[in-house]
């Protein structure tokens, strides 16, 4: 007999008929001899409706009252399902988050789970009942019993956290699509179902716009080794398994506050190439990385950002013994790319980083949604007087390139700061021969911030991201320009990054307030952007992935505004209006399309 946690999303419980359907599936699961906990979302678009009601009363409602309001949606669905089960002769009982002891931090609207007291659920399971639990909510401040919510989409997280706390055999997430697909089937009709995906890949996808799973649910599954599967509540098909290597033992106390960083990694076999003042038009990155892929050179980090006068800088790293070849390819390509639109800014130029560089990284699923972790890394390096050259971030990793001579010191300081032993390079999630690109995602809810003229000295990036972290603003796709300006004798660089659109104004305000104190210039916000990303843990072994992605965009005349890579993802920022075309083009280029059309309920 197995203990199973099943979670059903909004569409799956959107009508009375759907709730009856869920009840039938629950009964069937119990009849097979299993114990069952069911976690539910609110019916259909109930939560959206509640948000709308609140906005009709207040433009900026109190977060505490929002939690009070939004947590009601789930109470309706759990009571109805429990009644439906009882009608079918199956003993059942519904509970709110508070009633099953889902204790969270006191952060309203985005609380993390601290612990779950399994006793009440276990007692009810032992008496033969199906236990139906409200997703997305918890209770904080034990004495004061404050209702909290986990953040939109948080019922997935409730389900996986319960599965971890109850040491369930399996957590099944039932939704309105057949599982995890190569992209959102509502945007690309040819999206194809996957049998399995690694937790790391899913973490990236979820945070790059694929809302099929809440990223924090994946984090818990990874940390506690919860067997997780995503499947359709409309069929009996097996869905998609989310797999991870066996986790190290962790206490259940502080469930979602587990250690943020698991490993500090370094790579000394890196050399840097920068291309400055390239013309800003479609096809430039495609030509460059196409030529580099043809030589079979293994490119690691790539960053690109637009600068003054709409010219582009691209920087990338390669293995040290490939540096000369990479520079030769770049030198050969650059003249054929044409002039930039502002010749007075200077000619395009290729520059090889002469001093040896190292890449140092911190990695861990616990850093998701915790901007303080990246800020702490930058701070640690700053305190050690180490200057950061390139920054590349993903949901589960932050990497910086630094002077190779500083590598040992950087690693030692980071291990101390995050309380970890450093791990050898190349420690990755083991899946047999993972594909180069597993899936693609589109995020239309991002904004880009560009900060001009940051003084180029240790500590400035740390200050900046520290200020944002204090406001709890998560930053993605950070790009620091390779080009330096000399302003009154002070070397400066530009920096650009993306944040969620809802955080953009707050980010701008906080950075503008400190501009004079820390000496940086103008802060510009652009919300008309789309971020398209490819994710796959096999891409490290396939040099041509970036080139293929850029080529697909180039063929559709789509200009790339920013590029940021990590080991298992490549993201490009493009014009918002071209987002869906970009997604379709990339999905097709990697031949991810299936022959069967996936049915999606309206
Ligand atoms: P639920 O209410 O069941 O939690 P969600 O709406 O939160 O469902 O998530 C399911 C939706 O996620 C799908 O209907 C689909 O439009 C969207 N989606 C985005 N990317 C993907 C993907 N790669 N695979 C499957 N679904 C995706
Ligand atoms: N009902 C909540 C929401 O719509 C939580 C969830 O469905 O996961 O965000
Ligand atoms: Mg959801």
Coordinates of C-alpha atoms and ligand atoms in Angstrom, one line a residue:
X1 CA 0.0 0.0 0.0
X2 CA 1.4 3.4 -1.0
X3 CA 0.8 6.8 0.4
X4 CA 0.0 9.2 -2.5
X5 CA -0.5 13.0 -2.5
X6 CA -2.6 14.1 -5.5
X7 CA -3.0 17.8 -6.4
X8 CA -5.6 19.1 -8.7
X9 CA -5.4 22.6 -10.3
X10 CA -8.1 25.2 -10.9
X11 CA -9.3 24.0 -14.3
X12 CA -9.4 20.4 -12.9
X13 CA -11.9 21.5 -10.2
X14 CA -13.5 24.3 -12.3
X15 CA -17.1 22.9 -12.2
X16 CA -19.2 20.5 -10.2
X17 CA -18.8 17.9 -12.9
X18 CA -15.0 18.3 -12.7
X19 CA -15.1 18.0 -8.9
X20 CA -17.1 14.7 -9.3
X21 CA -14.5 13.5 -11.8
X22 CA -11.8 14.2 -9.3
X23 CA -13.7 12.4 -6.6
X24 CA -14.0 9.3 -8.9
X25 CA -10.3 9.3 -9.5
X26 CA -9.7 9.6 -5.7
X27 CA -12.0 6.7 -5.0
X28 CA -10.3 4.6 -7.6
X29 CA -6.9 5.4 -6.1
X30 CA -8.1 4.3 -2.6
X31 CA -9.7 1.1 -4.0
X32 CA -6.3 0.2 -5.4
X33 CA -5.2 0.0 -1.8
X34 CA -3.5 3.4 -1.3
X35 CA -3.8 6.0 1.4
X36 CA -4.6 9.4 -0.2
X37 CA -4.1 13.0 0.5
X38 CA -5.7 15.4 -2.0
X39 CA -4.5 19.0 -2.3
X40 CA -6.8 21.4 -4.2
X41 CA -6.6 24.8 -5.9
X42 CA -9.6 27.2 -6.0
X43 CA -12.2 26.5 -8.6
X44 CA -11.4 27.7 -12.1
X45 CA -10.3 31.4 -12.2
X46 CA -11.7 32.1 -8.6
X47 CA -8.4 33.5 -7.4
X48 CA -8.1 35.9 -10.4
X49 CA -11.7 37.0 -9.6
X50 CA -10.8 37.7 -6.0
X51 CA -7.8 39.7 -7.0
X52 CA -10.0 41.7 -9.3
X53 CA -12.5 42.4 -6.5
X54 CA -9.7 43.7 -4.3
X55 CA -8.4 46.0 -7.0
X56 CA -11.8 47.5 -7.4
X57 CA -11.5 48.7 -3.8
X58 CA -7.9 49.5 -3.5
X59 CA -5.0 50.0 -5.9
X60 CA -2.6 48.8 -3.3
X61 CA -4.4 46.6 -0.8
X62 CA -2.8 45.4 2.4
X63 CA -1.0 42.1 1.9
X64 CA -2.5 40.7 5.1
X65 CA -6.0 41.3 3.8
X66 CA -5.1 39.9 0.4
X67 CA -4.1 36.7 2.1
X68 CA -7.4 36.7 4.1
X69 CA -9.3 37.1 0.8
X70 CA -7.4 34.8 -1.6
X71 CA -7.2 31.9 0.9
X72 CA -11.0 31.6 0.7
X73 CA -11.0 30.2 -2.8
X74 CA -9.5 26.9 -1.8
X75 CA -11.9 26.5 1.2
X76 CA -14.8 26.2 -1.3
X77 CA -13.2 23.5 -3.4
X78 CA -12.0 21.3 -0.5
X79 CA -15.4 21.3 1.2
X80 CA -17.1 20.4 -2.1
X81 CA -14.7 17.6 -2.9
X82 CA -15.0 16.2 0.6
X83 CA -18.8 16.2 0.2
X84 CA -18.6 14.5 -3.2
X85 CA -16.4 11.8 -1.7
X86 CA -18.8 11.2 1.2
X87 CA -21.7 11.0 -1.3
X88 CA -19.8 8.2 -3.1
X89 CA -19.4 6.4 0.2
X90 CA -15.8 7.3 0.7
X91 CA -15.0 8.7 4.1
X92 CA -13.2 12.1 3.7
X93 CA -12.4 15.2 5.6
X94 CA -11.3 18.6 4.5
X95 CA -8.7 20.9 6.2
X96 CA -7.4 24.4 5.7
X97 CA -3.6 24.9 5.7
X98 CA -3.8 26.1 9.3
X99 CA -5.7 23.0 10.4
X100 CA -3.0 20.6 9.2
X101 CA -0.2 22.7 10.7
X102 CA 1.3 24.2 7.6
X103 CA 3.5 26.7 9.4
X104 CA 5.0 29.5 7.2
X105 CA 7.1 32.6 7.6
X106 CA 5.2 35.8 8.3
X107 CA 5.7 37.1 4.8
X108 CA 2.2 37.8 3.5
X109 CA 1.5 36.8 -0.1
X110 CA 4.8 35.1 -0.6
X111 CA 5.3 33.0 2.5
X112 CA 7.7 30.0 2.6
X113 CA 6.8 26.9 4.4
X114 CA 8.8 26.3 7.6
X115 CA 7.3 23.0 8.8
X116 CA 4.2 20.8 8.6
X117 CA 2.9 18.8 11.5
X118 CA 2.0 15.5 10.0
X119 CA 0.0 14.2 13.0
X120 CA -3.5 15.3 12.2
X121 CA -3.3 14.1 8.6
X122 CA -1.8 10.8 9.6
X123 CA -4.5 10.2 12.3
X124 CA -7.2 10.8 9.7
X125 CA -5.5 8.6 7.1
X126 CA -5.2 5.8 9.6
X127 CA -8.9 6.0 10.2
X128 CA -9.4 5.3 6.5
X129 CA -10.3 8.8 5.4
X130 CA -9.2 10.7 2.3
X131 CA -7.7 13.9 3.6
X132 CA -8.5 16.9 1.4
X133 CA -6.2 19.9 2.1
X134 CA -6.5 23.5 0.8
X135 CA -3.5 24.4 -1.3
X136 CA -1.6 27.7 -1.4
X137 CA -2.1 28.6 2.3
X138 CA -0.6 28.3 5.7
X139 CA -0.4 29.9 9.1
X140 CA 2.3 32.1 10.6
X141 CA 3.2 33.5 14.0
X142 CA 1.9 30.5 15.9
X143 CA 0.5 32.6 18.7
X144 CA -1.4 35.0 16.5
X145 CA -2.5 32.6 13.8
X146 CA -2.0 34.8 10.8
X147 CA -3.3 33.3 7.5
X148 CA -0.6 33.4 4.8
X149 CA -0.5 32.4 1.2
X150 CA 2.5 31.0 -0.7
X151 CA 2.3 33.1 -3.9
X152 CA 0.3 32.5 -7.0
X153 CA 0.5 29.0 -8.3
X154 CA 1.5 27.8 -4.8
X155 CA -0.8 24.8 -4.5
X156 CA 1.8 22.7 -6.2
X157 CA 4.2 23.7 -3.4
X158 CA 1.7 22.7 -0.7
X159 CA 1.3 19.3 -2.4
X160 CA 5.0 18.5 -2.7
X161 CA 5.7 19.9 0.8
X162 CA 3.0 17.6 2.3
X163 CA 4.5 14.7 0.4
X164 CA 7.9 15.4 1.9
X165 CA 6.6 15.9 5.4
X166 CA 4.5 12.7 5.2
X167 CA 7.3 10.8 3.4
X168 CA 4.7 9.9 0.8
X169 CA 5.6 7.4 -1.9
X170 CA 4.6 9.7 -4.7
X171 CA 3.2 13.2 -5.5
X172 CA 1.0 13.5 -8.5
X173 CA 0.2 16.9 -9.9
X174 CA -3.0 16.8 -12.1
X175 CA -3.5 19.6 -14.5
X176 CA -5.2 20.6 -17.8
X177 CA -2.5 19.4 -20.1
X178 CA -1.1 15.8 -20.5
X179 CA 2.1 16.7 -18.6
X180 CA 5.2 18.8 -19.1
X181 CA 5.5 19.6 -22.8
X182 CA 8.3 21.0 -24.9
X183 CA 6.6 24.4 -24.6
X184 CA 3.3 25.9 -23.7
X185 CA 0.7 24.2 -26.0
X186 CA -1.5 27.3 -25.8
X187 CA 1.2 29.2 -27.7
X188 CA 2.7 26.5 -29.9
X189 CA 0.2 23.9 -31.1
X190 CA 2.9 21.4 -32.0
X191 CA 4.3 21.2 -28.4
X192 CA 5.1 17.6 -27.5
X193 CA 4.8 15.7 -24.3
X194 CA 8.0 14.5 -22.5
X195 CA 8.3 11.3 -20.5
X196 CA 10.7 12.8 -18.1
X197 CA 12.6 15.9 -17.3
X198 CA 15.3 16.6 -14.6
X199 CA 14.5 18.8 -11.6
X200 CA 17.2 21.2 -12.6
X201 CA 15.7 21.6 -16.1
X202 CA 12.3 22.0 -14.7
X203 CA 13.5 24.6 -12.2
X204 CA 14.8 26.7 -15.1
X205 CA 11.7 26.2 -17.2
X206 CA 9.4 27.1 -14.4
X207 CA 11.2 30.2 -13.6
X208 CA 11.5 31.2 -17.3
X209 CA 7.8 31.3 -17.8
X210 CA 6.4 27.7 -17.9
X211 CA 3.8 27.9 -15.2
X212 CA 2.9 24.2 -15.4
X213 CA 4.8 23.7 -12.1
X214 CA 5.5 26.2 -9.3
X215 CA 9.3 26.4 -9.1
X216 CA 9.3 26.0 -5.3
X217 CA 7.5 22.7 -5.7
X218 CA 10.3 21.5 -7.8
X219 CA 12.9 22.8 -5.3
X220 CA 11.3 20.8 -2.5
X221 CA 11.0 17.7 -4.7
X222 CA 14.7 18.0 -5.5
X223 CA 15.8 18.7 -1.9
X224 CA 13.8 15.9 -0.3
X225 CA 13.8 13.4 -3.3
X226 CA 10.0 13.4 -3.6
X227 CA 9.0 11.3 -6.6
X228 CA 7.0 13.8 -8.7
X229 CA 4.8 13.3 -11.8
X230 CA 2.7 15.8 -13.7
X231 CA -0.3 14.4 -15.5
X232 CA -3.7 15.2 -17.0
X233 CA -6.9 15.0 -14.9
X234 CA -8.7 14.3 -18.2
X235 CA -7.1 11.0 -19.0
X236 CA -5.2 8.0 -17.6
X237 CA -2.0 8.7 -19.5
X238 CA 1.2 8.4 -17.5
X239 CA 2.3 12.0 -17.8
X240 CA 5.8 13.4 -17.1
X241 CA 8.2 12.3 -14.4
X242 CA 10.4 15.0 -12.8
X243 CA 13.6 13.2 -11.8
X244 CA 16.5 14.1 -9.6
X245 CA 19.6 12.3 -8.2
X246 CA 19.2 11.0 -4.6
X247 CA 19.2 14.0 -2.2
X248 CA 21.4 14.3 0.9
X249 CA 19.5 13.9 4.1
X250 CA 17.8 17.1 5.3
X251 CA 15.8 17.9 8.4
X252 CA 12.1 18.7 7.8
X253 CA 12.3 21.6 10.1
X254 CA 12.9 24.8 8.0
X255 CA 11.5 22.9 5.0
X256 CA 11.6 25.7 2.5
X257 CA 14.4 27.6 4.2
X258 CA 16.9 24.8 3.7
X259 CA 20.4 25.8 3.0
X260 CA 20.4 28.1 0.0
X261 CA 23.8 27.1 -1.5
X262 CA 24.8 23.4 -1.8
X263 CA 28.1 23.8 -3.7
X264 CA 30.8 26.3 -4.6
X265 CA 32.3 25.3 -8.0
X266 CA 35.2 26.8 -10.0
X267 CA 36.6 26.4 -13.5
X268 CA 40.1 27.6 -14.3
X269 CA 40.0 26.4 -17.9
X270 CA 38.3 29.6 -19.2
X271 CA 39.4 32.4 -21.5
X272 CA 37.4 35.4 -22.5
X273 CA 36.7 37.2 -25.8
X274 CA 34.8 40.5 -26.1
X275 CA 33.4 42.0 -29.2
X276 CA 32.7 45.7 -28.8
X277 CA 30.5 48.1 -30.7
X278 CA 28.9 45.6 -33.1
X279 CA 26.0 46.7 -35.3
X280 CA 22.6 46.1 -33.6
X281 CA 20.7 44.2 -36.2
X282 CA 19.3 40.7 -36.6
X283 CA 21.7 38.0 -37.5
X284 CA 24.9 39.3 -35.8
X285 CA 25.0 36.7 -33.0
X286 CA 23.9 34.0 -35.4
X287 CA 26.8 34.6 -37.8
X288 CA 29.4 34.8 -35.0
X289 CA 28.3 31.7 -33.0
X290 CA 27.5 29.9 -36.2
X291 CA 31.2 30.3 -37.3
X292 CA 32.4 29.3 -33.9
X293 CA 30.3 26.2 -33.8
X294 CA 31.6 25.2 -37.2
X295 CA 35.1 25.1 -35.7
X296 CA 33.6 22.9 -32.9
X297 CA 34.7 25.3 -30.2
X298 CA 33.0 24.8 -26.9
X299 CA 31.5 28.2 -25.8
X300 CA 30.5 28.4 -22.1
X301 CA 29.1 31.7 -21.0
X302 CA 27.7 34.2 -23.5
X303 CA 26.4 37.6 -22.6
X304 CA 25.2 40.4 -24.8
X305 CA 23.7 43.7 -24.1
X306 CA 22.8 46.9 -26.1
X307 CA 24.6 50.1 -25.2
X308 CA 24.6 53.7 -26.1
X309 CA 23.9 54.5 -29.7
X310 CA 22.3 51.1 -30.1
X311 CA 25.5 49.2 -30.6
X312 CA 26.0 45.8 -29.1
X313 CA 28.7 44.2 -27.0
X314 CA 29.0 40.4 -26.9
X315 CA 31.3 38.6 -24.5
X316 CA 31.9 34.9 -24.3
X317 CA 34.2 32.4 -22.7
X318 CA 35.8 29.3 -24.3
X319 CA 38.3 26.7 -23.1
X320 CA 41.8 28.2 -22.8
X321 CA 43.3 26.2 -25.6
X322 CA 40.6 27.4 -27.9
X323 CA 41.2 31.1 -27.3
X324 CA 43.4 31.8 -30.3
X325 CA 41.0 30.0 -32.6
X326 CA 38.0 31.8 -31.2
X327 CA 39.7 35.2 -31.7
X328 CA 40.6 34.3 -35.2
X329 CA 37.0 33.4 -36.0
X330 CA 35.8 36.6 -34.5
X331 CA 38.4 38.7 -36.3
X332 CA 37.4 37.1 -39.6
X333 CA 33.7 37.7 -39.0
X334 CA 33.6 41.2 -37.6
X335 CA 34.5 43.2 -40.8
X336 CA 31.7 41.4 -42.7
X337 CA 29.1 42.4 -40.1
X338 CA 29.2 46.0 -41.4
X339 CA 29.5 49.3 -39.5
X340 CA 27.5 50.2 -36.5
X341 CA 24.9 53.0 -36.8
X342 CA 27.0 55.5 -34.8
X343 CA 30.5 55.4 -36.4
X344 CA 31.6 58.2 -34.1
X345 CA 31.5 55.8 -31.2
X346 CA 34.3 53.8 -32.8
X347 CA 34.7 50.8 -35.0
X348 CA 33.7 47.2 -34.0
X349 CA 36.6 45.6 -32.2
X350 CA 37.6 42.1 -31.0
X351 CA 39.4 41.9 -27.7
X352 CA 40.9 38.8 -26.1
X353 CA 41.0 38.8 -22.4
X354 CA 44.8 38.7 -21.8
X355 CA 44.9 37.7 -18.2
X356 CA 43.7 34.2 -17.4
X357 CA 40.2 34.1 -16.0
X358 CA 38.3 31.7 -13.7
X359 CA 34.7 31.1 -13.4
X360 CA 33.4 30.7 -9.8
X361 CA 29.8 29.6 -9.1
X362 CA 27.5 29.0 -6.3
X363 CA 24.8 26.4 -6.9
X364 CA 21.7 25.2 -5.0
X365 CA 17.9 24.8 -5.4
X366 CA 17.4 26.8 -2.2
X367 CA 18.4 30.1 -3.9
X368 CA 15.2 30.3 -5.9
X369 CA 13.3 33.5 -5.2
X370 CA 15.9 34.6 -2.7
X371 CA 17.7 37.6 -4.2
X372 CA 19.8 37.9 -1.1
X373 CA 21.9 34.9 -2.1
X374 CA 23.3 36.4 -5.3
X375 CA 23.8 39.7 -3.4
X376 CA 25.7 37.9 -0.7
X377 CA 28.0 36.3 -3.3
X378 CA 28.8 39.7 -4.9
X379 CA 29.4 41.1 -1.4
X380 CA 31.7 38.3 -0.4
X381 CA 33.8 38.8 -3.5
X382 CA 33.7 42.6 -2.9
X383 CA 34.8 42.3 0.7
X384 CA 37.8 40.2 -0.5
X385 CA 38.6 43.0 -3.0
X386 CA 37.9 40.8 -6.0
X387 CA 36.5 42.5 -9.1
X388 CA 33.7 40.7 -11.1
X389 CA 34.1 40.7 -14.8
X390 CA 31.1 38.8 -16.2
X391 CA 28.0 37.6 -14.2
X392 CA 25.7 34.9 -15.4
X393 CA 22.7 33.8 -13.3
X394 CA 20.1 31.1 -13.5
X395 CA 17.5 30.0 -10.9
X396 CA 19.9 27.6 -9.3
X397 CA 23.3 29.0 -10.0
X398 CA 25.2 32.3 -10.0
X399 CA 28.5 32.4 -11.9
X400 CA 31.1 35.2 -12.0
X401 CA 34.2 35.4 -14.0
X402 CA 37.2 36.8 -12.1
X403 CA 40.9 37.1 -12.5
X404 CA 42.3 33.5 -12.3
X405 CA 44.9 34.5 -9.7
X406 CA 42.0 35.3 -7.3
X407 CA 40.3 31.9 -7.8
X408 CA 41.5 30.1 -4.7
X409 CA 40.8 33.0 -2.5
X410 CA 37.3 33.5 -4.0
X411 CA 36.4 29.9 -3.6
X412 CA 37.7 29.8 0.0
X413 CA 35.7 33.0 0.9
X414 CA 32.5 31.7 -0.8
X415 CA 32.8 28.3 1.0
X416 CA 33.1 30.2 4.3
X417 CA 30.2 32.6 3.5
X418 CA 27.8 29.8 2.5
X419 CA 29.1 27.2 4.9
X420 CA 29.8 24.5 2.2
X421 CA 32.7 22.4 1.1
X422 CA 33.6 23.1 -2.5
X423 CA 32.8 20.6 -5.1
X424 CA 34.8 19.6 -8.2
X425 CA 33.8 21.2 -11.6
X426 CA 31.4 19.3 -13.7
X427 CA 29.2 18.1 -10.9
X428 CA 25.9 17.9 -12.6
X429 CA 22.5 16.2 -12.3
X430 CA 23.2 12.7 -13.7
X431 CA 20.7 11.7 -16.4
X432 CA 21.8 9.4 -19.2
X433 CA 22.6 11.4 -22.3
X434 CA 20.2 14.2 -21.7
X435 CA 19.1 16.0 -24.9
X436 CA 20.8 19.3 -25.8
X437 CA 17.5 21.1 -25.7
X438 CA 14.6 19.6 -23.8
X439 CA 12.1 22.5 -23.9
X440 CA 11.6 26.2 -24.7
X441 CA 9.8 28.9 -22.7
X442 CA 8.5 32.4 -23.1
X443 CA 8.1 35.0 -20.4
X444 CA 6.1 38.1 -21.3
X445 CA 6.0 39.4 -17.8
X446 CA 9.6 40.7 -17.5
X447 CA 11.1 44.2 -17.7
X448 CA 14.6 45.2 -18.4
X449 CA 16.5 47.7 -16.3
X450 CA 19.6 49.3 -17.6
X451 CA 21.9 51.3 -15.3
X452 CA 24.5 53.4 -17.0
X453 CA 28.0 54.1 -15.8
X454 CA 28.6 52.1 -12.7
X455 CA 32.0 52.7 -11.3
X456 CA 34.2 49.7 -12.2
X457 CA 35.4 48.6 -8.8
X458 CA 34.8 45.8 -6.4
X459 CA 31.6 46.1 -4.4
X460 CA 29.4 48.1 -6.8
X461 CA 27.4 45.2 -8.1
X462 CA 27.1 43.9 -4.5
X463 CA 25.7 47.3 -3.4
X464 CA 23.2 47.4 -6.2
X465 CA 21.9 43.9 -5.9
X466 CA 21.9 44.2 -2.1
X467 CA 19.6 47.2 -2.4
X468 CA 17.2 45.2 -4.6
X469 CA 17.4 42.1 -2.3
X470 CA 16.4 44.3 0.6
X471 CA 13.2 45.0 -1.4
X472 CA 12.9 41.2 -2.1
X473 CA 13.3 41.8 -5.8
X474 CA 14.6 38.8 -7.7
X475 CA 16.9 39.6 -10.6
X476 CA 17.6 37.4 -13.6
X477 CA 19.8 37.7 -16.7
X478 CA 22.3 40.1 -15.3
X479 CA 24.6 41.5 -17.9
X480 CA 27.6 43.6 -17.2
X481 CA 29.1 45.3 -20.3
X482 CA 32.6 44.6 -21.3
X483 CA 33.1 48.1 -22.5
X484 CA 34.6 50.6 -20.1
X485 CA 34.0 54.4 -20.2
X486 CA 36.4 56.8 -18.7
X487 CA 34.3 59.5 -17.0
X488 CA 36.5 62.1 -15.3
X489 CA 39.2 59.6 -14.7
X490 CA 36.8 57.0 -13.2
X491 CA 36.3 53.8 -15.2
X492 CA 32.7 52.8 -15.5
X493 CA 30.6 50.0 -17.1
X494 CA 26.9 49.7 -17.9
X495 CA 24.8 46.9 -16.3
X496 CA 21.5 45.5 -17.4
X497 CA 19.2 42.9 -16.0
X498 CA 15.6 41.7 -16.0
X499 CA 13.1 41.6 -13.2
X500 CA 9.4 40.7 -13.0
X501 CA 7.3 43.5 -14.5
X502 CA 5.5 44.0 -11.2
X503 CA 8.8 44.8 -9.5
X504 CA 10.2 47.1 -12.2
X505 CA 9.1 50.5 -10.8
X506 CA 10.1 49.6 -7.3
X507 CA 13.5 48.5 -8.6
X508 CA 13.9 51.8 -10.5
X509 CA 13.0 53.9 -7.5
X510 CA 15.3 52.2 -5.1
X511 CA 18.3 52.4 -7.5
X512 CA 17.6 56.0 -8.4
X513 CA 17.5 57.0 -4.8
X514 CA 21.0 55.7 -4.3
X515 CA 22.5 56.9 -7.6
X516 CA 24.3 59.8 -6.1
X517 CA 25.6 58.0 -3.1
X518 CA 27.1 55.1 -5.1
X519 CA 28.0 57.1 -8.2
X520 CA 26.0 55.4 -10.9
X521 CA 24.1 57.1 -13.7
X522 CA 20.7 56.9 -15.3
X523 CA 18.3 54.0 -14.7
X524 CA 16.2 53.1 -17.7
X525 CA 13.2 50.7 -17.7
X526 CA 11.8 48.9 -20.7
X527 CA 8.7 46.7 -20.2
X528 CA 8.1 45.9 -23.8
X529 CA 10.4 42.9 -23.8
X530 CA 10.0 39.2 -24.1
X531 CA 12.4 36.6 -22.8
X532 CA 12.7 33.4 -24.8
X533 CA 14.8 30.6 -23.4
X534 CA 16.0 27.1 -24.3
X535 CA 16.7 24.6 -21.5
X536 CA 18.5 21.3 -21.6
X537 CA 21.1 19.7 -19.5
X538 CA 22.8 18.2 -22.5
X539 CA 23.7 21.6 -24.1
X540 CA 27.1 21.6 -22.4
X541 CA 28.2 18.9 -24.7
X542 CA 26.8 20.4 -27.8
X543 CA 28.6 23.5 -29.1
X544 CA 26.1 24.5 -31.7
X545 CA 23.0 25.1 -29.5
X546 CA 23.5 28.8 -29.1
X547 CA 24.2 29.3 -32.8
X548 CA 21.1 27.4 -33.7
X549 CA 18.9 29.5 -31.4
X550 CA 20.4 32.8 -32.7
X551 CA 20.0 31.6 -36.3
X552 CA 16.3 30.8 -35.8
X553 CA 15.8 34.3 -34.6
X554 CA 17.8 35.8 -37.4
X555 CA 15.8 33.9 -40.0
X556 CA 12.7 35.7 -38.7
X557 CA 14.4 39.0 -38.7
X558 CA 14.2 39.2 -34.9
X559 CA 16.8 41.4 -33.2
X560 CA 18.4 40.1 -30.0
X561 CA 18.6 42.7 -27.3
X562 CA 20.3 40.7 -24.6
X563 CA 21.8 37.2 -24.3
X564 CA 22.5 35.4 -21.1
X565 CA 23.5 31.8 -20.7
X566 CA 24.1 29.3 -17.9
X567 CA 25.2 25.7 -18.2
X568 CA 21.7 24.5 -19.0
X569 CA 19.9 27.4 -20.5
X570 CA 20.2 30.2 -23.0
X571 CA 17.9 33.2 -22.8
X572 CA 17.4 36.0 -25.3
X573 CA 15.6 39.2 -24.7
X574 CA 13.7 40.4 -27.8
X575 CA 11.0 42.9 -28.6
X576 CA 7.7 41.9 -26.9
X577 CA 5.7 42.0 -30.1
X578 CA 8.0 39.3 -31.5
X579 CA 7.9 37.0 -28.5
X580 CA 5.5 34.4 -29.8
X581 CA 7.1 34.3 -33.3
X582 CA 10.5 33.8 -31.5
X583 CA 9.1 31.0 -29.4
X584 CA 7.7 29.2 -32.4
X585 CA 10.8 29.7 -34.5
X586 CA 13.1 28.3 -31.8
X587 CA 10.7 25.3 -31.0
X588 CA 10.8 24.4 -34.7
X589 CA 14.5 24.9 -35.1
X590 CA 15.2 22.3 -32.4
X591 CA 12.7 19.9 -34.0
X592 CA 10.7 19.7 -30.8
X593 CA 7.4 19.4 -32.6
X594 CA 5.3 16.3 -32.2
X595 CA 3.0 14.8 -34.8
X596 CA 0.0 14.6 -32.5
X597 CA -1.8 17.8 -31.5
X598 CA -2.2 18.2 -27.7
X599 CA -5.7 18.9 -26.6
X600 CA -6.0 21.9 -24.2
X601 CA -9.3 22.7 -22.5
X602 CA -10.4 26.3 -23.2
Ligands
LIG1 P1 -3.2 24.3 -12.7 O1 -4.4 25.2 -12.6 O2 -3.5 22.9 -13.0 O3 -2.2 24.5 -11.7 P2 -1.7 26.0 -14.5 O4 -2.5 26.9 -15.4 O5 -1.0 26.6 -13.3 O6 -2.5 24.7 -14.1 O7 -0.5 25.3 -15.4 C1 -0.9 24.5 -16.6 C2 -0.7 25.4 -17.8 O8 0.7 25.7 -17.9 C3 -1.1 24.7 -19.1 O9 -2.4 24.9 -19.3 C4 -0.2 25.4 -20.1 O10 -0.9 26.5 -20.8 C5 0.9 26.1 -19.3 N1 2.3 25.7 -19.7 C6 3.3 26.6 -19.9 N2 4.4 25.9 -20.3 C7 4.1 24.6 -20.3 C8 4.8 23.4 -20.6 N3 6.1 23.5 -21.0 N4 4.2 22.3 -20.5 C9 2.9 22.2 -20.1 N5 2.2 23.3 -19.8 C10 2.7 24.5 -19.9
LIG2 N1 -5.4 29.4 -6.4 C1 -4.1 29.9 -6.3 C2 -3.8 30.6 -7.6 O1 -4.6 30.7 -8.5 C3 -3.1 28.8 -6.1 C4 -3.0 27.7 -7.2 O2 -3.9 27.5 -7.9 O3 -1.9 27.0 -7.2 O4 -2.7 31.1 -7.8
LIG3 MG1 -0.7 26.0 -11.3

